[in-house]
CSV table of C-alpha atoms and ligand atoms in Angstrom, one decimal:
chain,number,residue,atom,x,y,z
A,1,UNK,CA,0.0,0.0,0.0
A,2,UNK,CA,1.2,3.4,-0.8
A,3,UNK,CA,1.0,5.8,1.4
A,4,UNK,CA,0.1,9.8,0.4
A,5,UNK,CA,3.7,10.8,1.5
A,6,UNK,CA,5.5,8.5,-0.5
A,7,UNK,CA,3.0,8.5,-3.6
A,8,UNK,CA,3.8,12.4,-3.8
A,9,UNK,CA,7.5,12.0,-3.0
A,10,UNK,CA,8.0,9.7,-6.1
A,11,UNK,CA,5.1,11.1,-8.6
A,12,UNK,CA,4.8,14.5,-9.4
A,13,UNK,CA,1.8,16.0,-10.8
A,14,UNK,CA,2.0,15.4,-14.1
A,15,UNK,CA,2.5,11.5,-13.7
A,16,UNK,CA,1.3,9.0,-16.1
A,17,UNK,CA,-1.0,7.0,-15.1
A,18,UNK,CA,-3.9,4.6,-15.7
A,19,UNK,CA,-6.9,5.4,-13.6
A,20,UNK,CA,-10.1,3.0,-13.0
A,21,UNK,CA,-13.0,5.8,-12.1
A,22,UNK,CA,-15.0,2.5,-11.0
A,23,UNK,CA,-14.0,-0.8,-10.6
A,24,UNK,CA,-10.1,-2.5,-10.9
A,25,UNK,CA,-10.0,-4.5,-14.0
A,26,UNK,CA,-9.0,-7.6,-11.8
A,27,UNK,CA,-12.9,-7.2,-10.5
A,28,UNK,CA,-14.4,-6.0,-13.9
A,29,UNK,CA,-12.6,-6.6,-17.1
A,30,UNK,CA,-14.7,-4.3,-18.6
A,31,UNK,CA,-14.2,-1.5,-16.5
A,32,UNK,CA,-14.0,2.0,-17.7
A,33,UNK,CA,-9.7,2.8,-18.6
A,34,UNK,CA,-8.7,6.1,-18.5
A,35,UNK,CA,-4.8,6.7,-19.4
A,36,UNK,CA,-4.0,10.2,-18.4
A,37,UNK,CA,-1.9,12.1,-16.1
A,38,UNK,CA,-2.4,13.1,-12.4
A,39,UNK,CA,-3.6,16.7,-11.6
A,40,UNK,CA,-3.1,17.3,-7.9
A,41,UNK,CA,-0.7,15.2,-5.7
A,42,UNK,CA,-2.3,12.3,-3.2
A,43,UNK,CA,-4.3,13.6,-0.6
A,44,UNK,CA,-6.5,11.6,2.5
A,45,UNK,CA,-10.0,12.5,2.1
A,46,UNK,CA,-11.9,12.1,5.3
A,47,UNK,CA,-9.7,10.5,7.1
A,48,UNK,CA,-10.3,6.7,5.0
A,49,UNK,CA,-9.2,7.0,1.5
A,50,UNK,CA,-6.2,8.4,-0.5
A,51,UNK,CA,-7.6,9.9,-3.3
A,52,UNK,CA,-5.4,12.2,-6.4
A,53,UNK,CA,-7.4,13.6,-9.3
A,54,UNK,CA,-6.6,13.3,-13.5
A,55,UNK,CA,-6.9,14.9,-16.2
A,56,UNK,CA,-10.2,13.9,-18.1
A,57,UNK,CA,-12.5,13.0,-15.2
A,58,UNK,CA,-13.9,15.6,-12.8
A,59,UNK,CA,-14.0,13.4,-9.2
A,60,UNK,CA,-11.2,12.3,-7.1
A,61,UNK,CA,-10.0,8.2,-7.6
A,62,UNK,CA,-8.4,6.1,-4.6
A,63,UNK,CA,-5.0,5.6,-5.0
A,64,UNK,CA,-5.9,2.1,-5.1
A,65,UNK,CA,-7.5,2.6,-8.5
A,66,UNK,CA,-4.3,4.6,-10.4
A,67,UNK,CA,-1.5,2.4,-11.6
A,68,UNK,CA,1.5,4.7,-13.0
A,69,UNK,CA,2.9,3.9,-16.5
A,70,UNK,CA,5.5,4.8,-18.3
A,71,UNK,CA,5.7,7.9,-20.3
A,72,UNK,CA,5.8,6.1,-23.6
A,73,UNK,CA,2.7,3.8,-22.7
A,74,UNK,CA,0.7,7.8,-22.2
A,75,UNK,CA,2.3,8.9,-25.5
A,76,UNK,CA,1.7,6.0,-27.5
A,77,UNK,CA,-2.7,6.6,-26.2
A,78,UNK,CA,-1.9,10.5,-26.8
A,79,UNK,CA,0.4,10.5,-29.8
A,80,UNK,CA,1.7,14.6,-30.5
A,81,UNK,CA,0.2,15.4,-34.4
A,82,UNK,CA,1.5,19.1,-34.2
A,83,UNK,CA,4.6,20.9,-33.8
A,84,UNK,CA,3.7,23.7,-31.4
A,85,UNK,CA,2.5,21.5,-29.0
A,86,UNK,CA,5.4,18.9,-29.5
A,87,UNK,CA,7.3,22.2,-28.6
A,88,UNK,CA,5.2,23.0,-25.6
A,89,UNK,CA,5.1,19.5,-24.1
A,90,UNK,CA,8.2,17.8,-24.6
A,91,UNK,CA,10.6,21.5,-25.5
A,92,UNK,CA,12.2,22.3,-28.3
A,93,UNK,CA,13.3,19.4,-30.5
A,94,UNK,CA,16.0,18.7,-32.4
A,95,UNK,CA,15.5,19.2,-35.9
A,96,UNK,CA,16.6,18.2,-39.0
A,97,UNK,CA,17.3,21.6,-40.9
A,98,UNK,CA,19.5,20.9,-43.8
A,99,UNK,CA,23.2,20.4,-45.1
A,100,UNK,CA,26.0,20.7,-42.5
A,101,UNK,CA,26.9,24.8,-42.7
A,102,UNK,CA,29.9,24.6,-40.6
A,103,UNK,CA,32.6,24.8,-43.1
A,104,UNK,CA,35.7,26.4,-41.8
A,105,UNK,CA,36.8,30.2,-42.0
A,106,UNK,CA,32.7,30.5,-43.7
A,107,UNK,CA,29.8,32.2,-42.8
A,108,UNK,CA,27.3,29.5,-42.2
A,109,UNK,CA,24.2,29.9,-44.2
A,110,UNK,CA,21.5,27.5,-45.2
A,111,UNK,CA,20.1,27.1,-48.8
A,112,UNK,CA,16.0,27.4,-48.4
A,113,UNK,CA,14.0,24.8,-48.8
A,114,UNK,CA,13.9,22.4,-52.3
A,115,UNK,CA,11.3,24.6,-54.8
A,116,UNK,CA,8.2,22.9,-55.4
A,117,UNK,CA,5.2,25.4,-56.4
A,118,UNK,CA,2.8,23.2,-54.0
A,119,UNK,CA,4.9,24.9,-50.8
A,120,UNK,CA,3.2,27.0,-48.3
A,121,UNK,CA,6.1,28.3,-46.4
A,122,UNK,CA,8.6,31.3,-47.9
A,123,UNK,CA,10.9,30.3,-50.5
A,124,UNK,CA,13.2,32.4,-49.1
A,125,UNK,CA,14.0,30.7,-46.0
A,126,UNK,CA,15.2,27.1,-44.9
A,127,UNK,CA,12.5,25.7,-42.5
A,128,UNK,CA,12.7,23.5,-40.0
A,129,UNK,CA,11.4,19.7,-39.8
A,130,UNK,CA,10.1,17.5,-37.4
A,131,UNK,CA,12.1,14.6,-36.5
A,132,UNK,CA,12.0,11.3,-35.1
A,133,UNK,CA,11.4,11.7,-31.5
A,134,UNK,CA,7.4,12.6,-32.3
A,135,UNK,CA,7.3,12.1,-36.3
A,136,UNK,CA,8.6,9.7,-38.7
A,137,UNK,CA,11.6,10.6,-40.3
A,138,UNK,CA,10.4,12.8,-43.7
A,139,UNK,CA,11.6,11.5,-46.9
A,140,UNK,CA,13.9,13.5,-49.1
A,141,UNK,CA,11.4,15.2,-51.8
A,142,UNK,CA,8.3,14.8,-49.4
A,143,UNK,CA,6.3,18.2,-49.2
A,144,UNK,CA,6.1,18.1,-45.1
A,145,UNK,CA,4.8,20.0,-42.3
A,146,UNK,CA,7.6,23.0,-41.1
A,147,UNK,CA,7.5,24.3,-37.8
A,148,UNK,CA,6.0,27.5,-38.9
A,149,UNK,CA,3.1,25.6,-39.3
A,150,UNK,CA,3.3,25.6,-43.3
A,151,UNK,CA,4.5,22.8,-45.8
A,152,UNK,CA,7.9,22.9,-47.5
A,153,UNK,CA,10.1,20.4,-49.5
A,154,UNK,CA,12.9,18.6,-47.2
A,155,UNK,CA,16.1,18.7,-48.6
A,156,UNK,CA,18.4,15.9,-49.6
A,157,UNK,CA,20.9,16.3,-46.6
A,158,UNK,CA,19.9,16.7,-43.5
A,159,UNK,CA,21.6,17.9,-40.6
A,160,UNK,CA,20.1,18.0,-36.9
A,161,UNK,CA,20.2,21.0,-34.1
A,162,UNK,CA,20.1,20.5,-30.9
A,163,UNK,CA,17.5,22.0,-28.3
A,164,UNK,CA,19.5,25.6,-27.4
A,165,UNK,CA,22.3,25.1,-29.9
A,166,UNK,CA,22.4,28.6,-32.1
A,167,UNK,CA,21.1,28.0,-35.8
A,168,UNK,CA,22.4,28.5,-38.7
A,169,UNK,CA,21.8,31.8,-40.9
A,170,UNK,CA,18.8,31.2,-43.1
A,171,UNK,CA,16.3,29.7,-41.1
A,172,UNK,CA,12.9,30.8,-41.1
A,173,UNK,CA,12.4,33.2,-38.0
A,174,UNK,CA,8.8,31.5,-37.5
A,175,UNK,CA,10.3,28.1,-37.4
A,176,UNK,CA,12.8,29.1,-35.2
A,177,UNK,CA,10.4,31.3,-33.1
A,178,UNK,CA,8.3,28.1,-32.4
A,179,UNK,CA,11.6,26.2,-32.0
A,180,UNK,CA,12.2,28.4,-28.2
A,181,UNK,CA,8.6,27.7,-27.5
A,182,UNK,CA,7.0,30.4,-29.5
A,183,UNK,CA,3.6,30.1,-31.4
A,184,UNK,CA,3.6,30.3,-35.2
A,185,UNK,CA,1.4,33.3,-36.8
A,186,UNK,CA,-2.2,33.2,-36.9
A,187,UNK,CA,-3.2,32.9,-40.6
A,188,UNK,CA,-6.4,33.7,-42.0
A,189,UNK,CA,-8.4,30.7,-43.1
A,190,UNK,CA,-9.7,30.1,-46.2
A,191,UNK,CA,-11.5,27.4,-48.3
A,192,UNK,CA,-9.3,24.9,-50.3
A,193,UNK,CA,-9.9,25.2,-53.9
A,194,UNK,CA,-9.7,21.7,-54.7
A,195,UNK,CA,-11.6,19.9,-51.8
A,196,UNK,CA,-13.4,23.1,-49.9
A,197,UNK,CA,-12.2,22.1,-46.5
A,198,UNK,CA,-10.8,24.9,-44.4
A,199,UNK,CA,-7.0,25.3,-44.3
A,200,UNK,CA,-4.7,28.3,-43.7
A,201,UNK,CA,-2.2,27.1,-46.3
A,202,UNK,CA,-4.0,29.7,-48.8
A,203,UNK,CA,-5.8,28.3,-51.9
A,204,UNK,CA,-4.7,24.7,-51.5
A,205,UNK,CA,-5.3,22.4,-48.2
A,206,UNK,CA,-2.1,20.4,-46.7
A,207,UNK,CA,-3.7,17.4,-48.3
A,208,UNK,CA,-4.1,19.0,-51.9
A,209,UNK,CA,-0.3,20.6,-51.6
A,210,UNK,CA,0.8,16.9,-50.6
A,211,UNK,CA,-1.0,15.0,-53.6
A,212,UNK,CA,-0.6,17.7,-56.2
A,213,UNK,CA,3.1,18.1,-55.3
A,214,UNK,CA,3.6,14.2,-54.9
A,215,UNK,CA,2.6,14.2,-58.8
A,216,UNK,CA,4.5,16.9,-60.0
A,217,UNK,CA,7.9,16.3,-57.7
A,218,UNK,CA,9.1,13.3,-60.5
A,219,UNK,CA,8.4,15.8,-63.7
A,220,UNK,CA,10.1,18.8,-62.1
A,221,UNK,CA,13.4,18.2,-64.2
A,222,UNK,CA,10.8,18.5,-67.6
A,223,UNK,CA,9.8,22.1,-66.8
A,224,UNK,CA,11.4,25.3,-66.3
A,225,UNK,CA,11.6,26.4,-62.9
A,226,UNK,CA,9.8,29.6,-62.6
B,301,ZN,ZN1,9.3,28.2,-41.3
B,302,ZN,ZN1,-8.0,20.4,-50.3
């Protein structure tokens, strides 16, 4: 049994946890499952039970009734879709942002972003990408989601910064804005031409840009590049 002193000495609030609102699964194997985090530390209610409260259900559960899990076990129910709040829960992350600029006795300064005329973000700016830790690893060519918030081409060489490691002339200030824990820019919304749902990437959705740019990427060397 743990007591309230020792539950808040080794689990903060914030801790990952399976909670059972009614009954243990060991008494009803199809009892209601909640994984979530704590909200308050451990506290006696009433002198009988030890009670904490989580996120996603409004009454107090008995200490009895909230197993902890590991932090990959809350992730993998909660998976992280978005970069600003990837940013906001886990920091900022590394991120892949293009080829090595640290040549000797140079100036470092990145090339933007592959052209592709299904991009979102500025052309005039290298953006930064997602990696690993919360997305899969984007494929050279791929038109993917930036930091900003936008969709750009990741390059063929890929290099990756380090939370609080200075980065390299050329990045996109909202990328790198969003990078210390920033927001990206409100954008006004507007109706994708091609499929009518919402989007703030302008005329075409993040969807369209993908398809439209996935067709177009292997004929690129055919056309002039404008
Ligand atoms: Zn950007
Ligand atoms: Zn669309």
């Amino acid at each position: 049994m743990t007591t309230i002193a020792e539950w808040n000495a080794r689990y903060p609030v914030g801790t990952p946890v399976v909670a059972y609102p009614g009954a243990r699964p060991e008494d009803d194997p199809d009892c209601e499952r909640l994984v979530t985090r704590t909200r308050s530390k451990a506290q006696g209610l009433g002198g009988h039970s030890d009670v904490v409260w989580v996120d996603g259900h409004p009454a107090c559960i008995a200490l009895a009734h909230v197993d902890v899990i590991p932090e990959s076990e809350y992730r993998a129910a909660h998976p992280i879709t978005d970069v600003p709040t990837a940013v906001r829960e886990l920091g900022a992350l590394p991120m892949p942002v293009g080829p090595d600029p640290q040549a000797p006795g140079e100036e470092p300064r990145l090339s933007p972003n592959p052209h592709s005329p299904y991009a979102s973000a500025s052309p005039d700016y290298r953006h930064i990408l997602p990696v690993p830790a919360v997305f899969p690893r984007p494929e050279p060519g791929v038109l993917a989601p930036t930091a900003c918030d936008l969709m750009a081409v990741v390059p063929n060489d890929l290099i990756e910064t380090r939370p609080g490691a200075p980065l390299p002339v050329g990045v996109c200030p909202d990328c790198a804005a969003v990078m210390q824990g920033g927001a990206p820019p409100e954008r006004p919304s507007s109706l994708c031409g091609e499929c009518g749902s919402a989007t703030w990437h302008g005329d075409l959705c993040a969807l369209c840009r993908q398809d439209k740019h996935e067709q177009w990427w292997p004929t690129r060397n055919d056309q002039p590049t404008a």
